[in-house]
Amino acid sequence: MDDHQPEIERLQQELARARDRLAALEATEARHAETLARLRESETRYRQLVENVNSVILRMDRRGNITFVNRFACSFFGYPEDELLGKNVVGTIVPEVDGAGQNLVEEIRDICEHPERHQNHENENMHRDGGRVWVAWTNKGLFDQNGELAEILCIGNDLTGRKHYEEALQASEQNYREIFNATMNAIFIHEIPTGRVVDVNQTMLDMFGLSRDEAMRGTVEDISEGHSPYSQREADELLRKAAFEGPQKFEWRSRRSNGELFWTEVTLKQAVIGGIPRVLALAIDITQRKHFQERLIEEQQLLHQLLEAQERERRLIAFEIHDGLAQQLTAASMYCGNFERLCRDDLDQAIQSHEAGSIMLQKALAETRRLIRGLRPPVLDESGLVAAIEHLLIDMKESGPTEIEFLHEVQFDRLDPAWENSLFRIVQESLTNALRYSESPKIQVRLRQEPGWLLLEVEDWGNGFDTNQVERSCFGLKGIRERAGLLGGTATIETTPGKGTRVRVELPLNKNTPAA
């Protein structure tokens, strides 16, 4: 028994080291929790953005039940938040039938099924006290990871004032000029059927930076982007439809007198003015709203993708620990227990148990090192970016016959850990994609430092791909662009089917660049 005591102590030491490795993995889990906290902070900023805008913002599911509503919406409709969440929009903020007798239940049902048909629409809404208001809605479908419609994002602006104005215009032409110039909407009055502008209000002149003479002499082409679908030809067709078919509502790319392009929302409708049928055009500047909508949707989608990616990584780590490391440590512990018992009864079997336990511990240590390398290679912390890329290439060369070459010309020794990790992950993702899909006989990684810049390129001469078809569904390529953007640089993917792919990342290096 005394002869085997040193070996028992060695096994116990190895088991202790394995437990230390497991503790390191648990520390990694804590870092993931910190990442989740940062994501939650991003969500808080997103919610602050939503809560501070003076527009109604809500989300509803495919049955029309409200799943989110911002503070402005609660104030606008007169409800506390808890009386809106989970309630159907019909019966709370949307009447079943509007003042004109239109069935809004069917309209809401169609919006929930086909939001693309109702990207911009107006309808009558109601306050908690039963008062009616008009709202201009912009609707956008939100899809889950399977591409299925999950919710509808609705952004609304109060049109009640404009509706009252239109009603007053129809009811009393004698007050027309006063209202005409007081409204916040840019107004054009067009002749039928020529489309010639016969009158404009002061808001229009201020919005486009024109004098009255310039506005009256000009055409729609003069204040538009000038290219299809925002040219005179499309404008004439829309005016014709408004005059003979019914009201038209659309977004238009407009141009100020100084050449600045901006977005407007235009409503065209026939109106009798001074006893003469005209086409009345009402335009509002929606540039800020467009930017907000884009930012809101992009932020939400990115947040959703980051959360999904993090959750996938957490599940993968858990599976690998459970199916690999935990099983190996359990087996090693069992063999060690058997060894102590068998030493008293059967020395040969004790030796076999000892050998099996050693093998299990060695496998556990190897598995632990593999997991740590997958999370953050130790060589990245110990020796820096260049050495880490070289080590990565050695590992990847073992996976197949593809020749992988690394060329580097840099003067720095180390960079900030966040920079090194981001650059390493870009190389890792690019190489993984190339090895998996390109079928190229050769891949080349180039890292070059130039005055004020760091250039990273990963190039293959394989299959290539169509970026329009792949990038929408490839989170890895989005991740490359996102990492480069966070470092203040850019990432471009240059590829053509059958002619290979080059990932090119350019990052600014200056005296403020973080360095270790």
Short mmCIF file of C-alpha atoms in Angstrom, two decimals:
data_model
loop_
_atom_site.label_atom_id
_atom_site.label_comp_id
_atom_site.label_asym_id
_atom_site.label_seq_id
_atom_site.Cartn_x
_atom_site.Cartn_y
_atom_site.Cartn_z
CA MET A 1 0.00 0.00 0.00
CA ASP A 2 2.82 2.42 0.91
CA ASP A 3 4.40 1.71 -2.47
CA HIS A 4 1.35 3.20 -4.22
CA GLN A 5 0.91 6.20 -1.94
CA PRO A 6 2.94 8.56 -4.22
CA GLU A 7 0.85 7.52 -7.18
CA ILE A 8 -2.38 8.14 -5.26
CA GLU A 9 -1.14 11.58 -4.29
CA ARG A 10 -0.25 12.30 -7.92
CA LEU A 11 -3.75 11.29 -9.04
CA GLN A 12 -5.27 13.45 -6.34
CA GLN A 13 -3.16 16.40 -7.52
CA GLU A 14 -4.24 15.83 -11.11
CA LEU A 15 -7.85 15.69 -9.97
CA ALA A 16 -7.36 18.99 -8.10
CA ARG A 17 -5.91 20.60 -11.21
CA ALA A 18 -8.90 19.39 -13.22
CA ARG A 19 -11.20 20.94 -10.67
CA ASP A 20 -9.25 24.19 -11.01
CA ARG A 21 -9.83 24.05 -14.75
CA LEU A 22 -13.53 23.55 -14.13
CA ALA A 23 -13.48 26.60 -11.85
CA ALA A 24 -11.91 28.56 -14.71
CA LEU A 25 -14.81 27.53 -16.93
CA GLU A 26 -17.20 28.75 -14.27
CA ALA A 27 -15.37 32.09 -14.31
CA THR A 28 -15.95 32.18 -18.06
CA GLU A 29 -19.64 31.70 -17.36
CA ALA A 30 -19.47 34.76 -15.11
CA ARG A 31 -18.00 36.76 -17.98
CA HIS A 32 -20.94 35.65 -20.12
CA ALA A 33 -23.23 37.01 -17.42
CA GLU A 34 -21.38 40.31 -17.68
CA THR A 35 -21.98 40.30 -21.45
CA LEU A 36 -25.67 39.71 -20.80
CA ALA A 37 -25.65 42.72 -18.47
CA ARG A 38 -24.18 44.85 -21.24
CA LEU A 39 -26.87 43.62 -23.61
CA ARG A 40 -29.48 44.55 -21.05
CA GLU A 41 -27.91 48.01 -20.83
CA SER A 42 -28.24 48.30 -24.61
CA GLU A 43 -31.88 47.31 -24.29
CA THR A 44 -32.32 50.03 -21.65
CA ARG A 45 -30.92 52.65 -24.04
CA TYR A 46 -33.26 51.34 -26.72
CA ARG A 47 -36.23 51.64 -24.37
CA GLN A 48 -35.22 55.19 -23.40
CA LEU A 49 -35.16 56.09 -27.08
CA VAL A 50 -38.65 54.63 -27.53
CA GLU A 51 -40.04 56.25 -24.40
CA ASN A 52 -38.78 59.75 -25.19
CA VAL A 53 -40.10 60.09 -28.74
CA ASN A 54 -43.31 62.06 -29.28
CA SER A 55 -44.96 59.36 -31.34
CA VAL A 56 -47.23 56.46 -30.50
CA ILE A 57 -45.16 53.25 -30.54
CA LEU A 58 -46.68 49.87 -29.92
CA ARG A 59 -46.23 46.24 -30.88
CA MET A 60 -49.05 43.77 -31.32
CA ASP A 61 -49.11 40.05 -31.99
CA ARG A 62 -50.83 38.42 -34.94
CA ARG A 63 -54.15 38.45 -33.09
CA GLY A 64 -54.01 42.20 -32.51
CA ASN A 65 -53.13 41.93 -28.81
CA ILE A 66 -50.84 44.69 -27.54
CA THR A 67 -47.44 43.37 -26.36
CA PHE A 68 -45.63 46.70 -25.90
CA VAL A 69 -46.68 50.34 -25.65
CA ASN A 70 -44.57 53.43 -24.96
CA ARG A 71 -45.26 56.21 -22.46
CA PHE A 72 -46.44 58.68 -25.10
CA ALA A 73 -49.04 56.20 -26.36
CA CYS A 74 -50.42 55.73 -22.83
CA SER A 75 -50.68 59.48 -22.39
CA PHE A 76 -52.17 59.99 -25.85
CA PHE A 77 -54.93 57.41 -25.44
CA GLY A 78 -55.46 58.06 -21.73
CA TYR A 79 -54.69 54.58 -20.40
CA PRO A 80 -52.22 53.33 -17.78
CA GLU A 81 -49.82 50.81 -19.31
CA ASP A 82 -51.26 47.78 -17.47
CA GLU A 83 -54.70 48.43 -18.98
CA LEU A 84 -53.31 48.22 -22.52
CA LEU A 85 -50.82 45.34 -22.35
CA GLY A 86 -52.44 42.07 -23.39
CA LYS A 87 -55.59 43.81 -24.63
CA ASN A 88 -56.73 43.75 -28.23
CA VAL A 89 -56.38 47.05 -30.06
CA VAL A 90 -60.01 46.74 -31.18
CA GLY A 91 -62.21 47.95 -28.36
CA THR A 92 -59.41 49.81 -26.58
CA ILE A 93 -57.76 52.24 -28.99
CA VAL A 94 -59.53 51.23 -32.22
CA PRO A 95 -63.34 51.33 -32.52
CA GLU A 96 -65.06 48.42 -34.23
CA VAL A 97 -66.63 50.86 -36.71
CA ASP A 98 -65.35 54.35 -37.52
CA GLY A 99 -67.44 57.48 -37.97
CA ALA A 100 -67.91 56.77 -41.67
CA GLY A 101 -69.26 53.27 -40.98
CA GLN A 102 -66.10 51.41 -42.05
CA ASN A 103 -65.52 48.05 -40.33
CA LEU A 104 -62.13 48.45 -38.61
CA VAL A 105 -62.14 44.90 -37.21
CA GLU A 106 -61.46 43.50 -40.68
CA GLU A 107 -58.83 46.16 -41.33
CA ILE A 108 -56.91 45.29 -38.13
CA ARG A 109 -57.16 41.58 -38.95
CA ASP A 110 -55.63 42.19 -42.40
CA ILE A 111 -52.85 44.34 -40.90
CA CYS A 112 -51.98 41.49 -38.51
CA GLU A 113 -51.80 38.98 -41.36
CA HIS A 114 -50.30 41.18 -44.10
CA PRO A 115 -48.53 44.21 -42.59
CA GLU A 116 -46.75 44.80 -45.91
CA ARG A 117 -50.09 45.83 -47.43
CA HIS A 118 -50.54 48.53 -44.80
CA GLN A 119 -47.08 50.06 -44.44
CA ASN A 120 -48.68 53.50 -44.32
CA HIS A 121 -52.33 54.07 -43.50
CA GLU A 122 -54.68 56.32 -41.57
CA ASN A 123 -57.62 55.31 -39.42
CA GLU A 124 -59.89 56.64 -36.73
CA ASN A 125 -58.85 55.76 -33.18
CA MET A 126 -60.38 56.48 -29.81
CA HIS A 127 -59.40 57.74 -26.38
CA ARG A 128 -60.27 55.96 -23.17
CA ASP A 129 -63.10 58.47 -22.66
CA GLY A 130 -64.56 57.59 -26.07
CA GLY A 131 -63.30 60.67 -27.92
CA ARG A 132 -62.23 60.03 -31.49
CA VAL A 133 -58.80 60.92 -32.95
CA TRP A 134 -57.12 60.29 -36.29
CA VAL A 135 -53.69 58.68 -36.44
CA ALA A 136 -51.27 58.12 -39.35
CA TRP A 137 -49.72 54.68 -38.86
CA THR A 138 -46.52 53.16 -40.21
CA ASN A 139 -46.54 49.36 -39.80
CA LYS A 140 -43.59 46.98 -40.03
CA GLY A 141 -43.63 43.20 -39.64
CA LEU A 142 -41.13 41.72 -37.16
CA PHE A 143 -40.01 38.15 -37.88
CA ASP A 144 -38.61 35.41 -35.66
CA GLN A 145 -35.47 33.38 -36.32
CA ASN A 146 -37.43 31.03 -38.59
CA GLY A 147 -38.62 33.88 -40.80
CA GLU A 148 -42.18 33.67 -39.47
CA LEU A 149 -44.16 36.83 -38.78
CA ALA A 150 -44.18 37.25 -34.97
CA GLU A 151 -45.30 40.81 -34.26
CA ILE A 152 -46.19 44.06 -35.95
CA LEU A 153 -44.37 47.28 -34.99
CA CYS A 154 -46.75 50.26 -35.27
CA ILE A 155 -45.61 53.90 -35.12
CA GLY A 156 -48.35 56.52 -35.13
CA ASN A 157 -48.60 60.29 -35.35
CA ASP A 158 -51.62 62.37 -34.45
CA LEU A 159 -53.52 63.50 -37.57
CA THR A 160 -56.53 64.87 -35.74
CA GLY A 161 -55.53 68.46 -36.41
CA ARG A 162 -55.05 67.78 -40.09
CA LYS A 163 -58.36 65.94 -40.30
CA HIS A 164 -60.13 68.81 -38.61
CA TYR A 165 -58.46 71.11 -41.07
CA GLU A 166 -59.66 69.07 -44.05
CA GLU A 167 -63.19 69.01 -42.69
CA ALA A 168 -63.11 72.73 -42.06
CA LEU A 169 -61.83 73.30 -45.58
CA GLN A 170 -64.72 71.38 -47.09
CA ALA A 171 -67.31 72.97 -44.79
CA SER A 172 -66.21 76.59 -45.04
CA GLU A 173 -64.19 77.87 -47.97
CA GLN A 174 -64.36 81.39 -46.58
CA ASN A 175 -61.86 80.40 -43.83
CA TYR A 176 -59.64 78.65 -46.32
CA ARG A 177 -56.78 81.16 -46.56
CA GLU A 178 -56.34 81.58 -42.81
CA ILE A 179 -56.19 77.83 -42.21
CA PHE A 180 -54.19 77.35 -45.39
CA ASN A 181 -51.27 79.39 -44.10
CA ALA A 182 -51.56 78.38 -40.42
CA THR A 183 -51.22 74.61 -40.89
CA MET A 184 -47.94 72.86 -40.20
CA ASN A 185 -48.30 70.82 -43.40
CA ALA A 186 -46.84 72.01 -46.68
CA ILE A 187 -49.79 72.47 -49.05
CA PHE A 188 -49.84 72.52 -52.84
CA ILE A 189 -52.96 73.09 -54.91
CA HIS A 190 -52.80 71.57 -58.39
CA GLU A 191 -54.86 72.28 -61.44
CA ILE A 192 -56.83 69.43 -63.04
CA PRO A 193 -55.87 67.92 -65.46
CA THR A 194 -52.54 69.69 -66.16
CA GLY A 195 -51.12 69.23 -62.64
CA ARG A 196 -49.85 72.83 -62.65
CA VAL A 197 -49.32 74.36 -59.20
CA VAL A 198 -51.84 77.18 -58.67
CA ASP A 199 -51.22 77.89 -54.98
CA VAL A 200 -48.94 76.97 -52.08
CA ASN A 201 -48.87 77.92 -48.41
CA GLN A 202 -46.12 79.50 -46.33
CA THR A 203 -45.14 76.18 -44.76
CA MET A 204 -44.36 74.82 -48.22
CA LEU A 205 -42.14 77.82 -49.00
CA ASP A 206 -40.28 77.44 -45.70
CA MET A 207 -39.90 73.66 -46.10
CA PHE A 208 -38.39 73.86 -49.60
CA GLY A 209 -36.58 77.22 -49.25
CA LEU A 210 -38.43 78.84 -52.16
CA SER A 211 -39.98 82.20 -52.86
CA ARG A 212 -43.64 82.25 -53.92
CA ASP A 213 -42.68 83.13 -57.51
CA GLU A 214 -40.23 80.21 -57.66
CA ALA A 215 -42.82 77.81 -56.28
CA MET A 216 -45.50 78.94 -58.72
CA ARG A 217 -43.20 78.73 -61.75
CA GLY A 218 -41.67 75.40 -60.83
CA THR A 219 -42.77 71.80 -61.33
CA VAL A 220 -42.85 68.78 -59.06
CA GLU A 221 -39.64 67.64 -60.78
CA ASP A 222 -37.88 70.78 -59.49
CA ILE A 223 -38.51 69.84 -55.85
CA SER A 224 -38.03 66.06 -56.20
CA GLU A 225 -35.06 63.74 -56.40
CA GLY A 226 -35.68 63.65 -60.15
CA HIS A 227 -35.07 59.95 -60.72
CA SER A 228 -37.61 57.15 -60.89
CA PRO A 229 -39.68 56.54 -58.84
CA TYR A 230 -39.45 60.19 -57.72
CA SER A 231 -39.70 62.03 -61.02
CA GLN A 232 -42.26 64.15 -62.88
CA ARG A 233 -43.67 61.13 -64.69
CA GLU A 234 -44.59 59.31 -61.46
CA ALA A 235 -45.88 62.56 -59.93
CA ASP A 236 -48.21 63.18 -62.90
CA GLU A 237 -49.62 59.66 -62.60
CA LEU A 238 -50.28 60.09 -58.87
CA LEU A 239 -52.00 63.44 -59.47
CA ARG A 240 -54.18 61.83 -62.15
CA LYS A 241 -55.18 59.03 -59.78
CA ALA A 242 -56.01 61.50 -57.02
CA ALA A 243 -58.19 63.51 -59.41
CA PHE A 244 -60.11 60.63 -60.96
CA GLU A 245 -59.72 57.50 -58.80
CA GLY A 246 -59.49 58.62 -55.20
CA PRO A 247 -57.06 59.79 -52.47
CA GLN A 248 -53.40 58.77 -52.73
CA LYS A 249 -50.91 58.54 -49.87
CA PHE A 250 -47.21 57.79 -50.30
CA GLU A 251 -43.67 58.65 -49.26
CA TRP A 252 -41.68 60.89 -51.60
CA ARG A 253 -38.01 61.78 -51.94
CA SER A 254 -38.02 65.60 -52.05
CA ARG A 255 -35.31 68.20 -52.67
CA ARG A 256 -34.85 71.64 -51.13
CA SER A 257 -33.63 74.63 -53.10
CA ASN A 258 -30.08 74.06 -51.78
CA GLY A 259 -30.07 70.52 -53.22
CA GLU A 260 -30.60 68.71 -49.89
CA LEU A 261 -32.69 65.55 -50.26
CA PHE A 262 -35.25 64.67 -47.60
CA TRP A 263 -38.26 62.41 -47.08
CA THR A 264 -41.84 63.65 -47.15
CA GLU A 265 -45.16 61.92 -46.63
CA VAL A 266 -47.65 63.18 -49.20
CA THR A 267 -51.43 62.90 -49.30
CA LEU A 268 -53.26 63.76 -52.54
CA LYS A 269 -57.01 64.18 -52.70
CA GLN A 270 -59.55 66.00 -54.79
CA ALA A 271 -61.13 69.07 -53.18
CA VAL A 272 -63.45 71.80 -54.41
CA ILE A 273 -61.71 75.12 -53.78
CA GLY A 274 -63.47 78.31 -54.80
CA GLY A 275 -66.02 76.20 -56.61
CA ILE A 276 -63.37 74.58 -58.81
CA PRO A 277 -62.20 70.92 -58.50
CA ARG A 278 -58.51 70.82 -57.61
CA VAL A 279 -56.00 68.28 -56.31
CA LEU A 280 -54.91 69.17 -52.79
CA ALA A 281 -51.43 67.95 -51.82
CA LEU A 282 -50.46 67.84 -48.14
CA ALA A 283 -46.80 67.10 -47.34
CA ILE A 284 -44.99 66.64 -44.03
CA ASP A 285 -41.24 66.22 -43.49
CA ILE A 286 -40.70 62.67 -42.16
CA THR A 287 -36.90 62.52 -42.43
CA GLN A 288 -36.40 62.18 -38.68
CA ARG A 289 -39.18 59.61 -38.46
CA LYS A 290 -37.57 57.52 -41.22
CA HIS A 291 -34.20 57.61 -39.48
CA PHE A 292 -35.81 56.69 -36.17
CA GLN A 293 -37.72 53.79 -37.69
CA GLU A 294 -34.57 52.40 -39.30
CA ARG A 295 -32.55 52.76 -36.10
CA LEU A 296 -35.33 51.22 -34.04
CA ILE A 297 -35.68 48.16 -36.26
CA GLU A 298 -31.90 47.68 -36.69
CA GLU A 299 -31.29 48.01 -32.94
CA GLN A 300 -34.05 45.52 -32.15
CA GLN A 301 -32.86 43.01 -34.73
CA LEU A 302 -29.22 43.31 -33.62
CA LEU A 303 -30.19 42.92 -29.97
CA HIS A 304 -32.23 39.84 -30.83
CA GLN A 305 -29.36 38.32 -32.83
CA LEU A 306 -26.81 39.00 -30.07
CA LEU A 307 -29.04 37.39 -27.46
CA GLU A 308 -29.60 34.37 -29.68
CA ALA A 309 -25.87 34.01 -30.39
CA GLN A 310 -25.02 34.26 -26.71
CA GLU A 311 -27.67 31.71 -25.78
CA ARG A 312 -26.42 29.29 -28.46
CA GLU A 313 -22.88 29.62 -27.14
CA ARG A 314 -23.99 29.05 -23.55
CA ARG A 315 -25.94 25.93 -24.54
CA LEU A 316 -22.98 24.62 -26.54
CA ILE A 317 -20.61 25.08 -23.61
CA ALA A 318 -23.07 23.40 -21.26
CA PHE A 319 -23.48 20.43 -23.62
CA GLU A 320 -19.74 20.07 -24.08
CA ILE A 321 -19.07 20.19 -20.33
CA HIS A 322 -21.88 17.72 -19.60
CA ASP A 323 -21.13 15.28 -22.41
CA GLY A 324 -17.35 15.50 -22.25
CA LEU A 325 -15.54 16.98 -19.27
CA ALA A 326 -18.11 16.08 -16.60
CA GLN A 327 -18.33 12.47 -17.80
CA GLN A 328 -14.54 12.12 -17.87
CA LEU A 329 -14.13 13.57 -14.37
CA THR A 330 -16.90 11.31 -13.08
CA ALA A 331 -15.17 8.28 -14.58
CA ALA A 332 -11.79 9.35 -13.16
CA SER A 333 -13.33 9.80 -9.70
CA MET A 334 -14.89 6.34 -9.94
CA TYR A 335 -11.58 4.73 -10.95
CA CYS A 336 -9.79 6.49 -8.08
CA GLY A 337 -12.40 5.17 -5.65
CA ASN A 338 -12.05 1.67 -7.07
CA PHE A 339 -8.26 1.92 -6.81
CA GLU A 340 -8.34 2.55 -3.06
CA ARG A 341 -10.77 -0.34 -2.53
CA LEU A 342 -8.99 -2.79 -4.83
CA CYS A 343 -5.57 -2.13 -3.26
CA ARG A 344 -6.78 -4.18 -0.32
CA ASP A 345 -8.23 -7.07 -2.34
CA ASP A 346 -6.77 -7.34 -5.86
CA LEU A 347 -3.56 -5.49 -6.68
CA ASP A 348 -3.71 -6.30 -10.42
CA GLN A 349 -7.19 -4.89 -10.79
CA ALA A 350 -6.13 -1.90 -8.65
CA ILE A 351 -3.33 -1.17 -11.09
CA GLN A 352 -5.76 -1.43 -14.03
CA SER A 353 -8.16 0.95 -12.29
CA HIS A 354 -5.28 3.33 -11.62
CA GLU A 355 -4.27 3.29 -15.29
CA ALA A 356 -7.85 3.83 -16.46
CA GLY A 357 -8.23 6.74 -14.01
CA SER A 358 -5.04 8.32 -15.33
CA ILE A 359 -6.29 8.02 -18.90
CA MET A 360 -9.62 9.64 -17.95
CA LEU A 361 -7.81 12.51 -16.20
CA GLN A 362 -5.59 13.05 -19.22
CA LYS A 363 -8.67 13.17 -21.45
CA ALA A 364 -10.36 15.59 -19.04
CA LEU A 365 -7.33 17.87 -19.08
CA ALA A 366 -7.21 17.77 -22.87
CA GLU A 367 -10.94 18.54 -23.04
CA THR A 368 -10.50 21.44 -20.59
CA ARG A 369 -7.71 22.95 -22.69
CA ARG A 370 -9.85 22.58 -25.82
CA LEU A 371 -12.78 24.39 -24.22
CA ILE A 372 -10.53 27.21 -22.98
CA ARG A 373 -8.97 27.62 -26.43
CA GLY A 374 -12.44 27.86 -27.93
CA LEU A 375 -13.46 30.66 -25.54
CA ARG A 376 -10.23 32.68 -25.58
CA PRO A 377 -6.94 31.08 -26.63
CA PRO A 378 -4.34 31.41 -23.84
CA VAL A 379 -1.70 32.24 -26.47
CA LEU A 380 -3.65 35.42 -27.25
CA ASP A 381 -3.07 36.66 -23.69
CA GLU A 382 0.44 35.29 -23.41
CA SER A 383 1.99 36.25 -26.76
CA GLY A 384 -0.38 38.60 -28.62
CA LEU A 385 -2.29 38.72 -31.88
CA VAL A 386 0.37 37.55 -34.36
CA ALA A 387 1.29 34.47 -32.30
CA ALA A 388 -2.38 33.65 -31.73
CA ILE A 389 -3.12 33.75 -35.48
CA GLU A 390 -0.09 31.52 -36.16
CA HIS A 391 -1.33 29.07 -33.53
CA LEU A 392 -4.84 29.15 -35.03
CA LEU A 393 -3.44 28.32 -38.47
CA ILE A 394 -1.56 25.32 -37.06
CA ASP A 395 -4.82 23.96 -35.60
CA MET A 396 -6.80 24.60 -38.78
CA LYS A 397 -4.20 23.04 -41.08
CA GLU A 398 -4.80 19.74 -39.28
CA SER A 399 -8.45 19.74 -40.46
CA GLY A 400 -7.67 19.21 -44.15
CA PRO A 401 -5.26 19.52 -47.08
CA THR A 402 -5.90 23.25 -47.71
CA GLU A 403 -2.72 25.33 -47.72
CA ILE A 404 -3.02 28.28 -45.30
CA GLU A 405 -0.42 31.06 -45.44
CA PHE A 406 0.06 33.93 -42.96
CA LEU A 407 1.93 37.09 -44.02
CA HIS A 408 2.41 39.90 -41.52
CA GLU A 409 4.23 43.25 -41.43
CA VAL A 410 3.49 45.04 -38.16
CA GLN A 411 5.50 47.21 -35.78
CA PHE A 412 3.35 46.91 -32.64
CA ASP A 413 4.02 44.23 -30.05
CA ARG A 414 0.64 44.18 -28.36
CA LEU A 415 -2.76 45.85 -28.65
CA ASP A 416 -5.55 46.30 -26.14
CA PRO A 417 -7.06 42.87 -25.28
CA ALA A 418 -10.43 43.88 -26.75
CA TRP A 419 -8.76 44.81 -30.06
CA GLU A 420 -6.72 41.60 -30.13
CA ASN A 421 -9.76 39.46 -29.38
CA SER A 422 -11.92 41.17 -32.05
CA LEU A 423 -9.23 40.84 -34.73
CA PHE A 424 -8.58 37.21 -33.78
CA ARG A 425 -12.32 36.40 -34.01
CA ILE A 426 -12.53 38.08 -37.43
CA VAL A 427 -9.67 35.88 -38.69
CA GLN A 428 -11.18 32.79 -37.06
CA GLU A 429 -14.64 33.40 -38.59
CA SER A 430 -13.19 34.17 -42.04
CA LEU A 431 -10.99 31.06 -42.04
CA THR A 432 -13.83 28.85 -40.81
CA ASN A 433 -16.09 30.07 -43.62
CA ALA A 434 -13.36 29.63 -46.23
CA LEU A 435 -12.50 26.09 -45.11
CA ARG A 436 -16.16 25.12 -44.89
CA TYR A 437 -17.50 26.56 -48.13
CA SER A 438 -14.81 27.76 -50.56
CA GLU A 439 -13.13 24.43 -51.54
CA SER A 440 -10.09 26.57 -52.30
CA PRO A 441 -6.68 24.85 -52.45
CA LYS A 442 -5.12 27.87 -50.74
CA ILE A 443 -6.11 30.52 -48.18
CA GLN A 444 -3.96 33.53 -47.36
CA VAL A 445 -4.13 35.72 -44.24
CA ARG A 446 -2.42 39.12 -44.50
CA LEU A 447 -1.86 41.54 -41.59
CA ARG A 448 -0.12 44.80 -42.45
CA GLN A 449 0.47 47.99 -40.49
CA GLU A 450 0.55 51.23 -42.47
CA PRO A 451 0.86 54.84 -41.24
CA GLY A 452 -2.33 55.41 -39.28
CA TRP A 453 -3.96 52.15 -40.39
CA LEU A 454 -4.04 48.42 -39.73
CA LEU A 455 -5.08 46.28 -42.69
CA LEU A 456 -6.29 42.69 -42.30
CA GLU A 457 -7.21 40.51 -45.30
CA VAL A 458 -8.31 36.88 -45.54
CA GLU A 459 -8.48 35.69 -49.15
CA ASP A 460 -9.30 32.42 -50.89
CA TRP A 461 -9.50 31.42 -54.55
CA GLY A 462 -12.49 29.11 -54.28
CA ASN A 463 -16.22 29.06 -54.97
CA GLY A 464 -17.19 32.58 -53.93
CA PHE A 465 -20.85 33.44 -53.36
CA ASP A 466 -23.63 35.93 -54.05
CA THR A 467 -23.60 38.46 -51.17
CA ASN A 468 -27.23 39.42 -51.80
CA GLN A 469 -28.35 35.87 -51.08
CA VAL A 470 -25.92 34.93 -48.27
CA GLU A 471 -25.37 38.00 -46.06
CA ARG A 472 -29.00 38.36 -45.02
CA SER A 473 -28.94 34.97 -43.30
CA CYS A 474 -25.26 34.80 -42.25
CA PHE A 475 -24.75 36.14 -38.75
CA GLY A 476 -21.01 35.47 -39.03
CA LEU A 477 -20.52 38.02 -41.84
CA LYS A 478 -22.65 40.52 -39.92
CA GLY A 479 -20.48 39.85 -36.88
CA ILE A 480 -17.32 40.67 -38.86
CA ARG A 481 -18.77 44.02 -39.93
CA GLU A 482 -20.03 44.71 -36.40
CA ARG A 483 -16.65 43.98 -34.78
CA ALA A 484 -14.83 46.22 -37.28
CA GLY A 485 -17.36 49.00 -36.72
CA LEU A 486 -16.93 48.82 -32.94
CA LEU A 487 -13.19 49.39 -33.43
CA GLY A 488 -13.90 52.44 -35.61
CA GLY A 489 -13.07 50.72 -38.89
CA THR A 490 -14.77 49.07 -41.83
CA ALA A 491 -15.12 45.54 -43.20
CA THR A 492 -15.84 44.75 -46.84
CA ILE A 493 -16.62 41.35 -48.37
CA GLU A 494 -15.41 41.15 -51.98
CA THR A 495 -16.64 38.02 -53.72
CA THR A 496 -17.97 36.69 -57.01
CA PRO A 497 -19.40 33.20 -57.58
CA GLY A 498 -16.60 31.01 -58.92
CA LYS A 499 -13.85 33.59 -58.34
CA GLY A 500 -13.06 33.41 -54.65
CA THR A 501 -13.62 35.71 -51.67
CA ARG A 502 -11.62 38.42 -49.91
CA VAL A 503 -12.53 39.76 -46.46
CA ARG A 504 -10.86 43.15 -46.01
CA VAL A 505 -10.82 44.98 -42.67
CA GLU A 506 -9.34 48.47 -42.26
CA LEU A 507 -8.87 49.91 -38.76
CA PRO A 508 -7.54 53.34 -37.77
CA LEU A 509 -4.33 53.33 -35.76
CA ASN A 510 -3.21 56.56 -34.09
CA LYS A 511 -1.80 57.85 -30.83
CA ASN A 512 -5.13 57.17 -29.17
CA THR A 513 -5.27 53.52 -30.29
CA PRO A 514 -5.39 51.27 -27.21
CA ALA A 515 -2.15 49.38 -26.65
CA ALA A 516 -1.20 46.89 -24.00
#
